[in-house]
Short mmCIF file of C-alpha atoms in Angstrom, two decimals:
data_model
loop_
_atom_site.label_atom_id
_atom_site.label_comp_id
_atom_site.label_asym_id
_atom_site.label_seq_id
_atom_site.Cartn_x
_atom_site.Cartn_y
_atom_site.Cartn_z
CA MET A 173 0.00 0.00 0.00
CA LYS A 174 1.59 3.29 -1.07
CA ILE A 175 1.76 6.35 1.18
CA THR A 176 1.73 9.97 0.00
CA ILE A 177 2.48 12.88 2.34
CA GLU A 178 1.91 16.37 0.99
CA ASN A 179 2.86 19.72 2.54
CA LEU A 180 2.70 18.34 6.06
CA HIS A 181 3.11 20.72 9.00
CA LEU A 182 2.91 19.98 12.70
CA ARG A 183 3.25 22.83 15.21
CA TYR A 184 3.01 22.99 18.98
CA GLY A 185 2.53 26.68 19.68
CA LYS A 186 5.63 28.39 18.29
CA PHE A 187 7.57 25.12 17.92
CA THR A 188 7.53 23.47 14.49
CA ALA A 189 7.95 19.69 14.70
CA ILE A 190 7.33 19.02 10.99
CA ASP A 191 8.06 21.71 8.42
CA ASN A 192 6.37 21.34 5.00
CA LEU A 193 7.29 17.69 4.55
CA ASN A 194 6.57 15.88 1.28
CA LEU A 195 7.23 12.18 0.82
CA LYS A 196 6.04 9.33 -1.41
CA ILE A 197 6.50 5.74 -0.27
CA GLY A 198 5.93 3.04 -2.88
CA GLU A 199 3.91 -0.12 -2.35
CA GLY A 200 6.04 -2.77 -0.62
CA GLU A 201 8.85 -0.28 0.00
CA SER A 202 10.77 0.02 3.27
CA VAL A 203 11.56 3.65 4.09
CA VAL A 204 13.58 4.54 7.17
CA LEU A 205 13.16 7.96 8.77
CA LEU A 206 16.62 8.64 10.18
CA GLY A 207 17.77 11.50 12.36
CA LYS A 208 18.72 12.77 15.79
CA SER A 209 16.24 13.10 18.63
CA GLY A 210 13.86 16.00 18.01
CA CYS A 211 14.25 16.00 14.22
CA GLY A 212 10.58 15.14 13.61
CA LYS A 213 10.85 11.49 12.54
CA THR A 214 8.57 10.03 15.23
CA SER A 215 6.11 12.89 14.83
CA THR A 216 5.91 12.10 11.11
CA MET A 217 5.19 8.44 11.83
CA ARG A 218 2.55 9.33 14.41
CA CYS A 219 0.83 11.62 11.92
CA ILE A 220 0.67 8.81 9.35
CA ALA A 221 -0.74 6.42 11.95
CA GLY A 222 -3.33 8.91 13.19
CA LEU A 223 -1.83 9.20 16.66
CA GLU A 224 -1.05 12.88 16.05
CA GLU A 225 -3.15 15.40 14.12
CA PRO A 226 -1.06 17.63 11.82
CA THR A 227 -1.55 21.38 11.68
CA SER A 228 -1.94 21.26 7.90
CA GLY A 229 -1.27 19.05 4.91
CA ARG A 230 -2.59 15.85 3.41
CA ILE A 231 -1.84 12.13 3.95
CA THR A 232 -3.03 9.35 1.63
CA ILE A 233 -2.67 5.61 2.28
CA GLY A 234 -3.39 3.62 -0.85
CA ASP A 235 -6.32 5.39 -2.48
CA THR A 236 -7.79 6.61 0.82
CA VAL A 237 -7.22 10.13 2.08
CA VAL A 238 -6.73 9.60 5.82
CA PHE A 239 -5.96 13.25 6.60
CA ASP A 240 -6.68 16.47 4.78
CA ALA A 241 -6.68 19.69 6.80
CA GLU A 242 -8.46 21.73 4.10
CA ARG A 243 -11.29 19.22 3.71
CA GLY A 244 -11.56 18.45 7.42
CA ILE A 245 -10.72 14.76 6.99
CA SER A 246 -8.97 12.94 9.84
CA LEU A 247 -9.60 9.20 10.07
CA PRO A 248 -8.96 7.62 13.49
CA PRO A 249 -6.08 5.12 13.82
CA ASN A 250 -8.37 2.07 13.72
CA LYS A 251 -9.67 3.16 10.29
CA ARG A 252 -6.22 3.43 8.67
CA ASN A 253 -5.22 -0.28 8.78
CA VAL A 254 -1.76 0.60 10.08
CA GLY A 255 0.24 -1.71 12.36
CA MET A 256 2.51 -0.16 14.99
CA VAL A 257 5.48 -1.63 16.84
CA PHE A 258 6.86 0.63 19.56
CA GLN A 259 10.14 0.87 21.44
CA SER A 260 8.38 -0.47 24.53
CA TYR A 261 7.27 -4.09 24.10
CA ALA A 262 3.95 -3.52 25.98
CA VAL A 263 3.53 -7.30 26.29
CA TRP A 264 0.89 -8.46 28.79
CA PRO A 265 2.91 -10.50 31.32
CA HIS A 266 -0.07 -12.49 32.65
CA MET A 267 -0.86 -13.94 29.21
CA THR A 268 0.89 -16.57 27.12
CA VAL A 269 2.54 -15.69 23.83
CA PHE A 270 -0.47 -17.09 21.95
CA GLN A 271 -2.92 -15.09 24.05
CA ASN A 272 -0.94 -11.87 23.56
CA VAL A 273 -0.99 -12.24 19.78
CA ALA A 274 -4.60 -13.45 19.62
CA TYR A 275 -6.08 -10.75 21.85
CA ALA A 276 -6.96 -8.17 19.17
CA LEU A 277 -8.48 -10.86 16.93
CA LYS A 278 -10.71 -12.03 19.76
CA VAL A 279 -11.80 -8.45 20.40
CA GLN A 280 -12.97 -8.44 16.76
CA LYS A 281 -14.96 -11.62 17.58
CA LEU A 282 -13.38 -13.65 14.79
CA PRO A 283 -14.11 -17.40 14.76
CA SER A 284 -11.77 -19.45 16.97
CA SER A 285 -10.53 -21.45 14.00
CA GLU A 286 -9.48 -18.29 12.14
CA VAL A 287 -7.83 -16.85 15.27
CA ARG A 288 -5.77 -20.03 15.73
CA SER A 289 -4.85 -20.19 12.07
CA ARG A 290 -3.70 -16.56 11.88
CA VAL A 291 -1.81 -16.66 15.18
CA ASP A 292 -0.04 -19.91 14.28
CA GLU A 293 0.90 -18.43 10.91
CA VAL A 294 2.42 -15.27 12.35
CA LEU A 295 4.21 -17.05 15.22
CA GLU A 296 5.86 -19.28 12.62
CA LEU A 297 6.87 -16.17 10.69
CA VAL A 298 8.57 -14.51 13.69
CA GLY A 299 10.13 -17.72 14.99
CA LEU A 300 7.98 -18.17 18.11
CA SER A 301 5.99 -21.31 17.26
CA ASP A 302 7.71 -23.28 20.04
CA PHE A 303 6.89 -20.57 22.60
CA ALA A 304 3.15 -20.23 21.95
CA GLN A 305 2.13 -21.50 25.40
CA ARG A 306 4.96 -19.88 27.34
CA GLY A 307 4.09 -17.09 29.74
CA ALA A 308 5.16 -13.72 28.36
CA SER A 309 6.91 -12.84 31.63
CA LEU A 310 9.37 -15.70 30.98
CA LEU A 311 10.54 -14.33 27.62
CA SER A 312 13.80 -12.59 26.80
CA GLY A 313 13.83 -9.04 25.46
CA GLY A 314 14.28 -10.25 21.90
CA GLN A 315 11.39 -12.70 22.23
CA MET A 316 9.15 -9.98 23.67
CA GLN A 317 9.93 -7.75 20.70
CA ARG A 318 8.96 -10.61 18.38
CA VAL A 319 5.65 -10.89 20.24
CA ALA A 320 5.05 -7.16 19.72
CA LEU A 321 5.82 -7.57 16.02
CA ALA A 322 3.53 -10.61 15.77
CA ARG A 323 0.66 -8.68 17.37
CA SER A 324 0.88 -6.09 14.60
CA LEU A 325 1.33 -8.58 11.76
CA VAL A 326 -1.59 -10.77 12.83
CA MET A 327 -3.93 -7.85 12.05
CA ARG A 328 -2.71 -7.97 8.43
CA PRO A 329 -2.03 -4.24 8.19
CA SER A 330 -1.59 -2.42 4.89
CA VAL A 331 1.34 -0.53 6.38
CA LEU A 332 3.71 -1.52 9.19
CA MET A 333 5.32 1.20 11.30
CA LEU A 334 8.17 0.58 13.70
CA ASP A 335 9.38 3.21 16.16
CA GLU A 336 12.92 2.30 17.27
CA PRO A 337 11.80 -1.24 18.22
CA LEU A 338 15.34 -2.58 18.75
CA SER A 339 16.81 0.18 20.91
CA ASN A 340 16.24 -1.69 24.20
CA LEU A 341 18.16 -4.78 23.05
CA ASP A 342 21.85 -5.60 23.35
CA ALA A 343 24.10 -5.01 20.33
CA ARG A 344 24.42 -8.63 19.19
CA LEU A 345 20.68 -9.26 19.39
CA ARG A 346 19.96 -5.99 17.55
CA ASP A 347 22.18 -7.14 14.69
CA ARG A 348 20.35 -10.46 14.40
CA LEU A 349 16.86 -8.97 14.61
CA ARG A 350 17.69 -6.38 11.95
CA VAL A 351 18.27 -9.20 9.49
CA GLU A 352 15.11 -11.00 10.59
CA LEU A 353 13.00 -7.85 10.27
CA ARG A 354 14.32 -7.25 6.77
CA GLU A 355 13.59 -10.86 5.79
CA ILE A 356 10.00 -10.57 7.06
CA GLN A 357 9.42 -7.27 5.27
CA LEU A 358 10.70 -8.68 1.98
CA GLN A 359 8.79 -11.95 2.41
CA LEU A 360 5.48 -10.17 3.03
CA GLY A 361 6.10 -7.33 0.56
CA LEU A 362 4.81 -5.03 3.27
CA THR A 363 5.05 -1.25 3.02
CA THR A 364 7.16 -0.31 6.03
CA VAL A 365 8.05 2.94 7.76
CA TYR A 366 10.85 2.56 10.28
CA VAL A 367 12.06 5.27 12.68
CA THR A 368 15.56 5.21 14.13
CA HIS A 369 18.54 7.37 15.10
CA ASP A 370 20.95 4.46 14.38
CA GLN A 371 22.51 4.77 10.93
CA GLN A 372 23.61 1.12 10.87
CA GLU A 373 20.01 0.07 11.47
CA ALA A 374 18.87 2.37 8.67
CA PHE A 375 21.41 0.97 6.22
CA ALA A 376 20.37 -2.62 7.05
CA LEU A 377 16.60 -2.15 6.80
CA ALA A 378 15.91 0.48 4.15
CA ASP A 379 15.14 0.49 0.48
CA ARG A 380 15.42 4.24 0.91
CA ILE A 381 16.50 6.47 3.78
CA ALA A 382 14.86 9.82 4.46
CA LEU A 383 17.31 11.75 6.61
CA MET A 384 15.60 14.40 8.73
CA GLN A 385 16.84 17.58 10.40
CA GLY A 386 14.69 20.29 11.98
CA GLY A 387 11.39 18.79 10.83
CA ARG A 388 12.50 18.54 7.18
CA ILE A 389 13.84 15.79 4.97
CA VAL A 390 17.26 17.07 3.97
CA GLN A 391 18.35 14.05 1.94
CA ILE A 392 16.64 10.96 0.57
CA GLY A 393 17.99 7.99 -1.34
CA GLY A 394 19.21 4.41 -1.18
CA PRO A 395 21.53 3.35 1.65
CA THR A 396 24.59 3.18 -0.64
CA ASP A 397 23.90 6.61 -2.12
CA ILE A 398 23.39 8.18 1.31
CA TYR A 399 26.53 6.56 2.73
CA HIS A 400 28.84 7.53 -0.14
CA GLY A 401 27.23 10.84 -1.03
CA PRO A 402 26.07 12.83 2.02
CA ALA A 403 24.57 16.15 0.96
CA SER A 404 26.20 18.21 3.71
CA ALA A 405 28.93 18.09 6.34
CA SER A 406 26.38 17.84 9.15
CA ILE A 407 24.82 14.81 7.46
CA ALA A 408 28.25 13.26 6.92
CA TYR A 409 29.08 13.76 10.60
CA PHE A 410 25.80 12.17 11.67
CA LEU A 411 26.56 9.19 9.40
CA GLY A 412 29.89 8.59 11.11
CA VAL A 413 32.36 10.83 9.27
CA SER A 414 34.16 12.07 12.37
CA ASN A 415 36.71 14.28 10.60
CA VAL A 416 34.98 17.49 9.51
CA LEU A 417 37.32 20.48 9.12
CA ASP A 418 36.72 24.11 8.14
CA CYS A 419 38.26 24.95 4.79
CA THR A 420 38.37 27.16 1.76
CA ALA A 421 38.32 25.57 -1.69
CA ARG A 422 38.97 26.30 -5.33
CA THR A 423 39.05 24.45 -8.63
CA GLY A 424 42.61 23.53 -9.63
CA SER A 425 44.18 23.66 -13.09
CA ASP A 426 43.38 19.96 -13.57
CA GLY A 427 39.66 20.57 -12.99
CA TYR A 428 39.55 18.98 -9.52
CA VAL A 429 38.59 20.77 -6.33
CA VAL A 430 41.48 21.59 -3.98
CA ALA A 431 40.85 22.54 -0.36
CA THR A 432 42.94 24.38 2.20
CA VAL A 433 42.23 23.42 5.81
CA THR A 434 41.73 26.59 7.83
CA SER A 435 43.34 25.43 11.10
CA SER A 436 46.53 23.92 9.67
CA GLY A 437 46.89 25.47 6.21
CA THR A 438 47.21 21.94 4.77
CA THR A 439 46.41 21.61 1.07
CA VAL A 440 44.06 18.69 0.38
CA PRO A 441 43.60 17.52 -3.22
CA THR A 442 40.37 15.72 -4.19
CA ARG A 443 38.83 13.89 -7.14
CA GLN A 444 35.75 16.10 -6.91
CA ARG A 445 34.82 18.06 -10.02
CA SER A 446 32.11 20.38 -8.67
CA LEU A 447 32.85 23.15 -6.18
CA PRO A 448 29.93 23.56 -3.73
CA ALA A 449 28.74 27.00 -2.75
CA GLY A 450 28.62 28.43 0.74
CA ASP A 451 30.43 27.59 3.96
CA LEU A 452 32.58 24.53 3.17
CA ARG A 453 34.07 21.61 5.09
CA VAL A 454 36.64 18.91 4.36
CA CYS A 455 35.11 15.52 5.28
CA VAL A 456 37.19 12.36 5.66
CA ARG A 457 36.31 9.01 7.21
CA SER A 458 38.62 7.79 9.99
CA GLU A 459 39.27 4.49 8.22
CA ASP A 460 40.48 6.32 5.09
CA LEU A 461 43.33 8.05 6.90
CA VAL A 462 46.82 6.51 6.96
CA ILE A 463 49.16 7.24 9.85
CA SER A 464 52.98 7.05 9.70
CA SER A 465 56.06 8.27 11.54
CA THR A 466 57.54 9.99 8.47
CA PRO A 467 56.07 12.06 5.62
CA THR A 468 54.82 9.88 2.77
CA ARG A 469 53.19 12.26 0.28
CA GLY A 470 54.61 15.15 -1.66
CA ASP A 471 51.39 16.25 -3.36
CA GLY A 472 49.47 17.53 -0.36
CA GLY A 473 46.80 15.75 1.64
CA GLU A 474 49.13 15.10 4.57
CA PHE A 475 48.79 16.48 8.10
CA ALA A 476 51.48 16.76 10.75
CA GLY A 477 50.71 16.40 14.44
CA SER A 478 51.11 14.39 17.64
CA ILE A 479 49.25 11.47 19.19
CA ALA A 480 46.90 12.74 21.91
CA VAL A 481 44.80 9.63 22.63
CA THR A 482 45.11 5.91 21.83
CA SER A 483 42.26 3.42 22.18
CA PHE A 484 42.62 -0.30 21.39
CA GLN A 485 39.39 -1.62 19.81
CA GLY A 486 40.24 -5.20 18.93
CA ALA A 487 40.65 -5.28 15.16
CA SER A 488 41.78 -1.66 15.09
CA VAL A 489 43.44 1.05 17.14
CA ARG A 490 41.78 4.44 17.30
CA TYR A 491 44.05 7.46 17.56
CA THR A 492 43.28 11.09 18.20
CA VAL A 493 45.94 13.15 16.45
CA THR A 494 46.25 16.81 17.43
CA LEU A 495 47.44 18.72 14.38
CA ASP A 496 50.00 21.50 14.48
CA GLY A 497 47.22 23.98 13.77
CA GLY A 498 45.22 22.81 16.80
CA ALA A 499 42.46 20.70 15.23
CA ASP A 500 42.04 16.98 15.99
CA LEU A 501 41.87 14.08 13.55
CA ASP A 502 40.23 10.74 14.37
CA VAL A 503 42.23 7.87 12.79
CA PHE A 504 41.52 4.12 12.65
CA SER A 505 44.58 1.95 12.10
CA PRO A 506 44.58 -1.87 11.76
CA ALA A 507 45.76 -3.55 14.97
CA LYS A 508 47.64 -6.22 13.01
CA GLY A 509 50.58 -5.37 10.80
CA SER A 510 50.73 -1.68 11.66
CA THR A 511 53.18 0.33 13.75
CA PRO A 512 51.84 1.07 17.25
CA TYR A 513 52.07 4.67 18.44
CA ALA A 514 52.15 6.12 21.93
CA ILE A 515 50.80 9.37 23.32
CA GLY A 516 53.13 12.21 22.37
CA ASP A 517 54.59 10.53 19.27
CA ARG A 518 55.15 12.77 16.27
CA VAL A 519 53.13 11.44 13.28
CA TYR A 520 51.96 12.26 9.79
CA VAL A 521 48.43 11.50 8.60
CA SER A 522 47.66 11.24 4.88
CA VAL A 523 44.55 10.70 2.80
CA ALA A 524 44.14 9.74 -0.85
CA PRO A 525 42.33 12.38 -2.97
CA GLU A 526 39.50 9.98 -3.87
CA ASN A 527 38.62 9.63 -0.17
CA VAL A 528 38.11 13.36 0.43
CA GLN A 529 34.75 15.12 0.15
CA ILE A 530 34.26 18.89 0.13
CA LEU A 531 30.71 19.57 1.32
CA PRO A 532 28.59 22.55 2.34
CA ALA A 533 28.10 22.81 6.08
CA GLU A 534 24.30 22.43 5.79
CA VAL A 535 21.63 21.73 3.17
CA THR A 536 20.17 25.13 2.30
CA HIS A 537 17.80 24.22 -0.55
CA ASP A 538 14.88 21.89 -1.24
CA VAL A 539 15.87 18.28 -1.93
CA SER A 540 14.07 16.00 -4.40
CA ASP A 541 14.55 12.29 -4.92
CA ALA A 542 15.80 11.65 -8.44
CA SER A 543 13.89 8.34 -8.70
CA GLY A 544 10.56 10.13 -8.39
CA GLU A 545 9.46 7.72 -5.66
CA GLY A 546 9.86 10.31 -2.95
CA VAL A 547 10.13 14.03 -2.64
CA ALA A 548 11.55 16.01 0.23
CA ALA A 549 11.06 19.65 0.93
#
């Protein structure tokens, strides 16, 4: 079931939670709303589900207009056929797994045979068939989250919405459930809207990611496109690019952009053809930096400084290098086969031109999705 959001606003007094948001979600598509706390992602989901009434705009699910401020249309949540899975499991501890999942069907007074058939089907789907008669209070966190998912799926919703459902789980279990959630979404072909602040979760679960800041979608696209081509330095930083440095930039004689880092005066060549407008930043991923005890490049793109912090992280060592100009660089170096450095050591950090991005500090214009599936304002 497709979803269309047009010119959506949500205000609380003088505070704007959603600012003229436009988005199209295709049938069977998984779209992740990604952003920091307060960016408007959960508010957007709640507006789609009918748990929040927008100030203005229009929302269509399939061919049904579920909200239209101008026409005075606002269907209640139970008329939108939307399934919700929240961060809190909200599992009834005094019931068995089967009873938890069957409860809403019994409220609808469906025949017992249909209730059993649908519950058995969905428990098989989420991997809880062997736990049907177990008391919910005896379940692990991951099992409880599966029960919450099963309760939504058993209602056969047109759209499934998930609001940070894995945030209460440990890291290893989160990784496993991400894969399982993606498998279920693909198997059912279910239109899915997923809210998270975790970029790894977004990359794992999305057909497209809508990255939100200040109530707006500032970038939208596939996970690979978002990862490799952030639209601004603030987006790059949110996506894990920890080295973001003030700079000036120009186009060199070879047609490539060349940057000069403000703090150190270091010249940084790139393989970037277009020179962005506005306030610019040099953006480099920590894993793309190479650290050595002697200078290795003669064509620029090398910083001099001293080790300020070392942190062993198993497969890698993380260094904070304080540059001569005062700025810090975050560097990942393989733990095996690389020279170890100690605090105070004099080092040189280099980066290949193809691993450097020169980006505007912020997105200052409307963003549209080139595929035509979604539009962001």
